[in-house]
Short mmCIF file of C-alpha atoms in Angstrom, two decimals:
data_model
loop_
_atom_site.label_atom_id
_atom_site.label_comp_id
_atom_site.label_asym_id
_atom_site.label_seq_id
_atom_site.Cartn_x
_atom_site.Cartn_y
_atom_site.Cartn_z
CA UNK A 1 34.53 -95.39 -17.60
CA UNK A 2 38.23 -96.02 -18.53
CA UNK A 3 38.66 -91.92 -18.74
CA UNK A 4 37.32 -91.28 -15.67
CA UNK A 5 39.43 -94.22 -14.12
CA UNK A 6 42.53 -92.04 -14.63
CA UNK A 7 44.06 -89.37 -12.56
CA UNK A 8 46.29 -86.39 -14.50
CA UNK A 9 48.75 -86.84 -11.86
CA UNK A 10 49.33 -90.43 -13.02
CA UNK A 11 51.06 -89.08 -15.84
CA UNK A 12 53.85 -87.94 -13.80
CA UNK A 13 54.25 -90.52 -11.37
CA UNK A 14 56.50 -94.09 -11.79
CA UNK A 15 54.64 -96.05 -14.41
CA UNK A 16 54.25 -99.26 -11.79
CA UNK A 17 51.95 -97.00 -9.07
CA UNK A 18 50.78 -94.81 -12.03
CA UNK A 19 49.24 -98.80 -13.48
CA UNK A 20 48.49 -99.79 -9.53
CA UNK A 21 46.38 -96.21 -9.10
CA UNK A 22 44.42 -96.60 -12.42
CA UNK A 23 43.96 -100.13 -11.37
CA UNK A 24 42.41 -99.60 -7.73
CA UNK A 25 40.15 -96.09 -9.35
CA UNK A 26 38.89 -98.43 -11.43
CA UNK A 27 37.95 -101.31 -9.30
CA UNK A 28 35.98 -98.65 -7.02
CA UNK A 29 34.28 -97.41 -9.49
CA UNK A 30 32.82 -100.27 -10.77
CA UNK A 31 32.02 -101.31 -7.27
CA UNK A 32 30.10 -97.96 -6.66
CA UNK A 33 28.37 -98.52 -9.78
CA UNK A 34 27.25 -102.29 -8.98
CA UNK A 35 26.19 -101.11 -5.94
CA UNK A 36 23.85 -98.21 -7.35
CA UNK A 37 22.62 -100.34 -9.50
CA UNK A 38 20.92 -102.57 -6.99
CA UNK A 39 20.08 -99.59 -4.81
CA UNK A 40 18.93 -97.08 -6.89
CA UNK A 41 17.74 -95.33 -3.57
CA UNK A 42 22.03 -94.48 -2.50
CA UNK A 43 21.84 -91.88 -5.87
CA UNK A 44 18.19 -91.02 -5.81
CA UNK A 45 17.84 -89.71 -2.80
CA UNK A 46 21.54 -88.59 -1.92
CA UNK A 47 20.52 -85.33 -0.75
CA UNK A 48 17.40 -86.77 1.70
CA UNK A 49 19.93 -89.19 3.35
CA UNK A 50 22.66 -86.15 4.06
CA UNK A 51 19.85 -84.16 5.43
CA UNK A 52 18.58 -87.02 7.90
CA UNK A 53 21.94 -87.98 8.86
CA UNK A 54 22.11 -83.88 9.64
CA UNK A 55 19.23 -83.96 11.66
CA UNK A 56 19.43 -86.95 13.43
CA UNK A 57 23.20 -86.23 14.91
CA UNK A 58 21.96 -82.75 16.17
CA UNK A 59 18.99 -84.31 17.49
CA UNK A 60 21.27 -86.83 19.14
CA UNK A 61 23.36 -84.23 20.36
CA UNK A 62 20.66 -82.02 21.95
CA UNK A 63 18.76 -85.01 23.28
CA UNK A 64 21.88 -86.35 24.89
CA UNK A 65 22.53 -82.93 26.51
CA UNK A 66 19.01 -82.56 27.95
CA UNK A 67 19.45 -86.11 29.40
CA UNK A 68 22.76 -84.75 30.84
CA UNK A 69 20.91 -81.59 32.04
CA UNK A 70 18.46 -83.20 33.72
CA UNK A 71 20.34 -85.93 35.31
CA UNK A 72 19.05 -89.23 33.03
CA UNK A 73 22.60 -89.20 32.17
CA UNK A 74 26.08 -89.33 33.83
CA UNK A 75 28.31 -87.08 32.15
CA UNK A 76 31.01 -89.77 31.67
CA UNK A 77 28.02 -91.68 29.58
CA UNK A 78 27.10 -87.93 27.97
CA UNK A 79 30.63 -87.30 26.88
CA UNK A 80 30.80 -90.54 24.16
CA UNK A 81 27.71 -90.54 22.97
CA UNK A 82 27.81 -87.12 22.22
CA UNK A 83 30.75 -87.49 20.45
CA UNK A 84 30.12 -90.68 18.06
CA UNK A 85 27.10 -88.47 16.80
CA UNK A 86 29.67 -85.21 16.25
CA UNK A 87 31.88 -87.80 14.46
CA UNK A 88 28.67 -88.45 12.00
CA UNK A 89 28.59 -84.64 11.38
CA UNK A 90 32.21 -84.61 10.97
CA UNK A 91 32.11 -87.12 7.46
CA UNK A 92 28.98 -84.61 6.46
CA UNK A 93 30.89 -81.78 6.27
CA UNK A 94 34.05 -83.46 4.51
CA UNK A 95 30.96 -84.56 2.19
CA UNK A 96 29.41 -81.14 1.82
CA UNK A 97 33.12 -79.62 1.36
CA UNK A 98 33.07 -81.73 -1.82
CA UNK A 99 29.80 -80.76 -2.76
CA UNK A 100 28.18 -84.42 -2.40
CA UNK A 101 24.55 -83.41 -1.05
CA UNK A 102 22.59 -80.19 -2.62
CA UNK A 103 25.78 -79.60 -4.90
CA UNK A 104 22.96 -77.35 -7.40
CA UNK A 105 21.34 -75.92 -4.18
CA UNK A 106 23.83 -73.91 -2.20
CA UNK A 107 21.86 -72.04 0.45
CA UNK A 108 21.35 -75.63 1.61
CA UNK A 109 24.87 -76.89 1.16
CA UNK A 110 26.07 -73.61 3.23
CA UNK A 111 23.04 -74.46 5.69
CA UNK A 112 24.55 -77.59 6.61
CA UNK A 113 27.55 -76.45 6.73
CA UNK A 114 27.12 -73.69 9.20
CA UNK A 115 25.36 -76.43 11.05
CA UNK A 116 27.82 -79.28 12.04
CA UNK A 117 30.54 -76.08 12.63
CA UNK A 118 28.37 -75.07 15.03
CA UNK A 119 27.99 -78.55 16.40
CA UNK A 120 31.69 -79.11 16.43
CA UNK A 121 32.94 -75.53 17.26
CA UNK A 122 36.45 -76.93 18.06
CA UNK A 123 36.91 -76.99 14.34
CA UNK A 124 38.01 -74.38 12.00
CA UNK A 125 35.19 -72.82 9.55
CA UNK A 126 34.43 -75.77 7.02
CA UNK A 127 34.31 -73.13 4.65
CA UNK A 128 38.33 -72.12 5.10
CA UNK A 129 39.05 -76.09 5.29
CA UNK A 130 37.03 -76.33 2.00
CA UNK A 131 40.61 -74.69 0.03
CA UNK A 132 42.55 -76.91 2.47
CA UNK A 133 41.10 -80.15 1.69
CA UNK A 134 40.80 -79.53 -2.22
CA UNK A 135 44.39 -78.83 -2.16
CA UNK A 136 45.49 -81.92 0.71
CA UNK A 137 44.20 -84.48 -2.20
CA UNK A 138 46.63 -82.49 -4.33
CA UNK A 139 49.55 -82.63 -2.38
CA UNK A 140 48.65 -85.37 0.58
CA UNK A 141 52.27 -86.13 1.95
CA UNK A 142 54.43 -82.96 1.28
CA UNK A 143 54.94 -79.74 2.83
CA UNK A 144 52.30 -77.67 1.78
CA UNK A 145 49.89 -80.16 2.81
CA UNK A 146 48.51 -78.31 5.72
CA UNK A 147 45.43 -79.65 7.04
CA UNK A 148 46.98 -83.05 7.53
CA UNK A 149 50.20 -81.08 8.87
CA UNK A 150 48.00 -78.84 11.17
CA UNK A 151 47.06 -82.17 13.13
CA UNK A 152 50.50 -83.32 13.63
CA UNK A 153 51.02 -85.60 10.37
CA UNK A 154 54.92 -86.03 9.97
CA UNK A 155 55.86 -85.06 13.78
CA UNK A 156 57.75 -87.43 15.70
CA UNK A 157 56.03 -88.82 18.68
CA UNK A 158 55.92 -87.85 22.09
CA UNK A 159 54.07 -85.88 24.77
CA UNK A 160 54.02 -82.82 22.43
CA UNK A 161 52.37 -84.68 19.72
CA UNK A 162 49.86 -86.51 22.16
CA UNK A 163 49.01 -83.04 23.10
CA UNK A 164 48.69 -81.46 20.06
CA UNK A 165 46.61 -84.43 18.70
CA UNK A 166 43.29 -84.00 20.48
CA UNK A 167 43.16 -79.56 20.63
CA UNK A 168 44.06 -78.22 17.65
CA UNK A 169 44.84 -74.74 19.64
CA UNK A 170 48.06 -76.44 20.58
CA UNK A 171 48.77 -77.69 17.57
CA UNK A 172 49.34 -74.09 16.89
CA UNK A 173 50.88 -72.73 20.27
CA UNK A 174 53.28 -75.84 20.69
CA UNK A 175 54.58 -75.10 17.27
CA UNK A 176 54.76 -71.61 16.65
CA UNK A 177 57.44 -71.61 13.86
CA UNK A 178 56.71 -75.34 11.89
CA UNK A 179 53.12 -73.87 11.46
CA UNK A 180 54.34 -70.44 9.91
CA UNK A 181 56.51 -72.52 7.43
CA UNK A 182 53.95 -74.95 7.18
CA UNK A 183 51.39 -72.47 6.37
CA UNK A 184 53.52 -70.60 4.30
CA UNK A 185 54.43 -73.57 2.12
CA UNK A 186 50.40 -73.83 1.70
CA UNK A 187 50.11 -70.13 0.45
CA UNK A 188 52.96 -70.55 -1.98
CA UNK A 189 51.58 -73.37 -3.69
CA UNK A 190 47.61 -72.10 -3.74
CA UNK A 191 47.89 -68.26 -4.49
CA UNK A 192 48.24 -67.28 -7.50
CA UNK A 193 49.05 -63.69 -7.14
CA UNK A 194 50.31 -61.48 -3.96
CA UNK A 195 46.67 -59.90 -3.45
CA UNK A 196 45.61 -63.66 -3.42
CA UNK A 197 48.34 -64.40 -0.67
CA UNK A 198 47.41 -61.83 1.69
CA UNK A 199 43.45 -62.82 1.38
CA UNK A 200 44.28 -66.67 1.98
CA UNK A 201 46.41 -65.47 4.76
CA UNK A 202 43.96 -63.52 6.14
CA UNK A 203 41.00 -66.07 5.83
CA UNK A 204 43.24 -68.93 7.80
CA UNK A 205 44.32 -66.20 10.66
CA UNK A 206 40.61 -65.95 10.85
CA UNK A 207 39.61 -69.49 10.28
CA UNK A 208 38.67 -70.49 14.10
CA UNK A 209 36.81 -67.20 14.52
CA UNK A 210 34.40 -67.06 16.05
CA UNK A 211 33.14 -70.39 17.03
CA UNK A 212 36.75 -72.23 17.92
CA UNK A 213 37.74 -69.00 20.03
CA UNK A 214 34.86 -69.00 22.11
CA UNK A 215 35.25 -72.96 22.21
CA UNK A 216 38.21 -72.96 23.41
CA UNK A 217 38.09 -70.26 25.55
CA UNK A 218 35.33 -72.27 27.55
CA UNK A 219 37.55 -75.53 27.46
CA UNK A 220 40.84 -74.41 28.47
CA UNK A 221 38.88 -72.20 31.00
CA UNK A 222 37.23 -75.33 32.24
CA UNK A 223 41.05 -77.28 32.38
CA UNK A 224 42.50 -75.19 34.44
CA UNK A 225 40.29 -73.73 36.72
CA UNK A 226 39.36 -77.39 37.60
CA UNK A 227 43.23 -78.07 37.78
CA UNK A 228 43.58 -75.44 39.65
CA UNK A 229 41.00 -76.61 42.34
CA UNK A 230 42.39 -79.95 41.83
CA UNK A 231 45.84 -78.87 42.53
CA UNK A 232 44.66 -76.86 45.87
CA UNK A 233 42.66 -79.76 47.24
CA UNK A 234 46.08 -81.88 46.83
CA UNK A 235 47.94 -79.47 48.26
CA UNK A 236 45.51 -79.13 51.73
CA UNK A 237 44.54 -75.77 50.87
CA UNK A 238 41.12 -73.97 51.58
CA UNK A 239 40.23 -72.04 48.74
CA UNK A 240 36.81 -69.82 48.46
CA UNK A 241 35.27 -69.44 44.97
CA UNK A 242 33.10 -66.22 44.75
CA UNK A 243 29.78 -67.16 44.01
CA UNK A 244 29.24 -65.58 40.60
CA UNK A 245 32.59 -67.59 39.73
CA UNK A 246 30.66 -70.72 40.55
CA UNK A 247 27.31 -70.01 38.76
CA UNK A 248 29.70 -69.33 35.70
CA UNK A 249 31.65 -72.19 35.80
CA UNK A 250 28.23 -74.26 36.19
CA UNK A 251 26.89 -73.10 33.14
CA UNK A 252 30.67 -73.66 31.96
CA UNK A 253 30.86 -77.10 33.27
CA UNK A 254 27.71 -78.14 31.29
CA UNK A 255 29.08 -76.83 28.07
CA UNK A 256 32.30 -78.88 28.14
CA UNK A 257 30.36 -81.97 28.97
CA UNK A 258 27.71 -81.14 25.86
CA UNK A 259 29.91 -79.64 23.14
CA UNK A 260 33.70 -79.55 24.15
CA UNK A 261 34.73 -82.70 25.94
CA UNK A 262 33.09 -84.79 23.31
CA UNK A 263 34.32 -82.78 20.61
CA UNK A 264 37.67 -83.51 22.29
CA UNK A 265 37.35 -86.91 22.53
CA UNK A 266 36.08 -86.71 18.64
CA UNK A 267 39.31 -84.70 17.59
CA UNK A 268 42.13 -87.23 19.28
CA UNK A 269 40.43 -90.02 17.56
CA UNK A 270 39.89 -88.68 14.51
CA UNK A 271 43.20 -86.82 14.20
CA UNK A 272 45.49 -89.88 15.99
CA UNK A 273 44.15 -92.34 13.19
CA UNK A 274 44.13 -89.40 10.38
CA UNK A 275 48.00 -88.23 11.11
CA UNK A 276 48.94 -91.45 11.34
CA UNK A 277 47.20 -93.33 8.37
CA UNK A 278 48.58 -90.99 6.36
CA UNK A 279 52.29 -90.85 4.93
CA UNK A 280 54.53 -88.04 5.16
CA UNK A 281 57.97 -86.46 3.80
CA UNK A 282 59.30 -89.48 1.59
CA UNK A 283 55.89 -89.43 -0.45
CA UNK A 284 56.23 -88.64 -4.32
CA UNK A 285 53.65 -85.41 -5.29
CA UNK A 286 50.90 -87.53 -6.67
CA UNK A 287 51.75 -90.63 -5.91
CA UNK A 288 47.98 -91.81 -4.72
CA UNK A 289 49.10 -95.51 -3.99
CA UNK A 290 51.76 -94.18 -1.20
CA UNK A 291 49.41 -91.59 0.34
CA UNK A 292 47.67 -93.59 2.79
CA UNK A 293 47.46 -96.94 4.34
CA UNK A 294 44.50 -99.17 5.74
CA UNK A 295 43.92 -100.00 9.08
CA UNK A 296 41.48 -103.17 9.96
CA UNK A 297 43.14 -104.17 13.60
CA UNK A 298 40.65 -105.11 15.95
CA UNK A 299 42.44 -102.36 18.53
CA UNK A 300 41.68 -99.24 16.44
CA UNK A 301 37.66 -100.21 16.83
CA UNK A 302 37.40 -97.80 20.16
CA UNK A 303 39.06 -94.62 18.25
CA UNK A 304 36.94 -95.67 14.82
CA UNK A 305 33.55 -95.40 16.70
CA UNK A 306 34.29 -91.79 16.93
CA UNK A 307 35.70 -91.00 13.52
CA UNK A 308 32.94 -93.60 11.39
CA UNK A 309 36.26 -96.25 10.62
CA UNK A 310 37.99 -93.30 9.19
CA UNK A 311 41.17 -95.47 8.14
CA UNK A 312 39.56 -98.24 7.29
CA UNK A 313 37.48 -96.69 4.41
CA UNK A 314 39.26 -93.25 4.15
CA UNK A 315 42.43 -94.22 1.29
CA UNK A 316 39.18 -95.08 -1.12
CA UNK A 317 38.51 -91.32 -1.47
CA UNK A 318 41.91 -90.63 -2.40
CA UNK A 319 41.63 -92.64 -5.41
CA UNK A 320 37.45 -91.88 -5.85
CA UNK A 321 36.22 -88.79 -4.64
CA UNK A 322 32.51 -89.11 -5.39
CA UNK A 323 31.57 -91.69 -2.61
CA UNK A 324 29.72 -90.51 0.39
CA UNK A 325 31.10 -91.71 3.98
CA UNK A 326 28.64 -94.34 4.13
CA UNK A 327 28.98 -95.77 0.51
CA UNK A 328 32.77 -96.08 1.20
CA UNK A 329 32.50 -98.17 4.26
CA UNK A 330 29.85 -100.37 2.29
CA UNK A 331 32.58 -101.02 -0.26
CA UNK A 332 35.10 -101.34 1.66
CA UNK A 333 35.31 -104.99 2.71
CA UNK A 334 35.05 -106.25 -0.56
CA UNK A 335 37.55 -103.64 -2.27
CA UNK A 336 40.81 -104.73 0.50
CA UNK A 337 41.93 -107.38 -1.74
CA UNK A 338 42.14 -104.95 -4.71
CA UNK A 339 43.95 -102.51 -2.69
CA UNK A 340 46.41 -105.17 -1.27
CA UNK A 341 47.13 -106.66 -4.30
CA UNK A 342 47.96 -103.20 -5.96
CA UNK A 343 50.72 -102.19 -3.06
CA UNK A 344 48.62 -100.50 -0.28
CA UNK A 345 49.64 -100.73 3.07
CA UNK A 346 47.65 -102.80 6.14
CA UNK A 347 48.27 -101.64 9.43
CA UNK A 348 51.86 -100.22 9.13
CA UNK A 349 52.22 -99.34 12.74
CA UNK A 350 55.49 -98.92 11.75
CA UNK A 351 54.83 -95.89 10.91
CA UNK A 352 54.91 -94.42 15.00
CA UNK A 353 58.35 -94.60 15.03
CA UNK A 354 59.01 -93.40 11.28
CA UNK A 355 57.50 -90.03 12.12
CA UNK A 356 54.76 -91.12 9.45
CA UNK A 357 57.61 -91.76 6.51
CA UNK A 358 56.63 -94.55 4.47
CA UNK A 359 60.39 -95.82 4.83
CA UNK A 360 63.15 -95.56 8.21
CA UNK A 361 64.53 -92.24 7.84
CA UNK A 362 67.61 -90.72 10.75
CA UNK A 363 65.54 -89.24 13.17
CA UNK A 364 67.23 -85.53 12.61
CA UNK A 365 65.15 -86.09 9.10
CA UNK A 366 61.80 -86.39 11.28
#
């Protein structure tokens, strides 16, 4: 137990977080084992609950789209509940990326992974985010770190940031140049040769193909022709849609409502409390205990029913991988006083105006 309650990187961290990190690893740990001990059932059948929680989301999802379809169900009701089960698929796959259910079994593991991508087709492959998460629990906080960067972690705030929060297209096309030297810092730091460069290259140019193209595609097509018709009706002018426009734009119009809007609504959550729970820029490589913070204000409950409490549980799996989504937020409550005590953060909304640095920095620095 002591071993594994020990990180390499605290070797090379301050000795007072290195003590606080080994502390906290240790305290969940033990927690996690308590709890399997008097449910046996969490590590038995670990596999059996990732599959039902699999099947029950997409069964969610489909149900909630034939309710739409059918007219059970307004779309403004459709468009949530949809989402909050996309937001259980979304902890599956972070699970499956670390190889928590069918980890001997891959044709399974891939299975489910193809699965909640295609549920959540706004995402890039799980499969390319796979190298990108590995390497984000590496280097959470610095440069290179680019799936936390790629959903605005250490930009300052404003419209472009609210923007770029919920569509992760314009995280790309509002930021042309930060996410060539964003992704470039990534490739450095993961390749370890120049053949290796150009494939990792060419896997995340390719990482939204094809499912996020043709997602996005639909929703932006949706946007602004409805904008457009929007804008005309505003402006007192008469405008004719062909017919074949319209039957496309029906069929359209029921796919945003399904899969995109609540996939939408799933990404600004999830990325608004991700980018922001998490520090940036003034974090030292390694340094688990200044990583993240926790949040347990009563106002982040709407965005936390679409991302499963994400920063409430999610600075646990920094220090202790091996916990499943659900696990974590059974620990939880009862692990908070460990984590205060040992120097992590509770709701450091601070943070907004620190472009996510963990201390006040000039704002040409953010």
């Amino acid at each position: 137990m002591n071993a594994q309650a020990r990180l390499p990187s605290e070797g090379r961290i301050n000795p007072v977080d290195a003590a606080r990190s080994q502390r906290i690893r240790q305290g969940i740990l033990e927690a996690g084992n308590a709890l399997r001990a008097r449910h046996p059932w969490l590590e038995k059948h670990q596999n059996a609950i990732g599959m039902a929680i699999f099947w029950t989301s997409i069964a969610g999802i489909l149900g909630n789209a034939w309710a739409y379809y059918t007219g059970v169900m307004s779309w403004w009701i459709a468009i949530p509940v949809a989402a909050f089960f996309m937001s259980l698929l979304h902890e599956l796959e972070h699970d499956l990326i670390h190889m928590m259910y069918f980890r001997k079994n891959k044709f399974w593991n891939d299975f489910m992974l193809a699965g909640v991508w295609l549920f959540r087709p706004s995402t890039i492959s799980p499969w390319v985010r796979r190298r990108l998460h590995i390497h984000h629990h590496k280097v959470s906080g610095t440069e290179s770190d680019l799936e936390e960067r790629g959903i605005t972690n250490g930009e300052k705030w404003g419209i472009r940031r609210l923007l770029m929060t919920g569509d992760n297209m314009l995280a790309i096309y509002l930021r042309p140049f930060a996410t060539y030297r964003m992704t470039r810092a990534f490739i450095r730091e993961v390749a370890k040769n120049k053949t290796e460069a150009h494939a990792i290259a060419r896997e995340n140019v390719l990482g939204y193909f094809p499912l996020g193209l043709i997602n996005y595609t639909l929703w932006h097509g949706f946007l602004v022709y409805h904008a457009g018709l929007f804008a005309a009706s505003a402006l007192g002018m008469d405008v004719t849609v062909p017919a074949i426009l319209q039957n496309v734009m029906h069929a359209v119009s029921f796919y945003a409502v399904a899969i995109a809007a609540p996939n939408a609504l799933r990404t600004f959550c999830l990325h608004f409390v991700s980018s922001n729970m998490h520090y940036y820029g003034d974090v030292e490589k390694g340094n688990i205990v200044q990583q993240c913070q926790v949040w347990t204000t009563p106002w982040a409950i709407p965005l936390h029913l679409f991302c499963f409490n994400f920063a409430g549980t999610h600075a646990f799996h920094h220090f202790v991988v091996r916990d499943p989504f659900y696990v974590r937020q059974w620990l939880a409550p009862g692990l908070y006083p460990l984590m205060r005590e040992n120097g992590i953060r509770f709701n450091d909304f601070g943070t907004f105006g620190r472009a996510n640095r963990m201390s006040a920095v000039a704002p040409a620095q953010a």
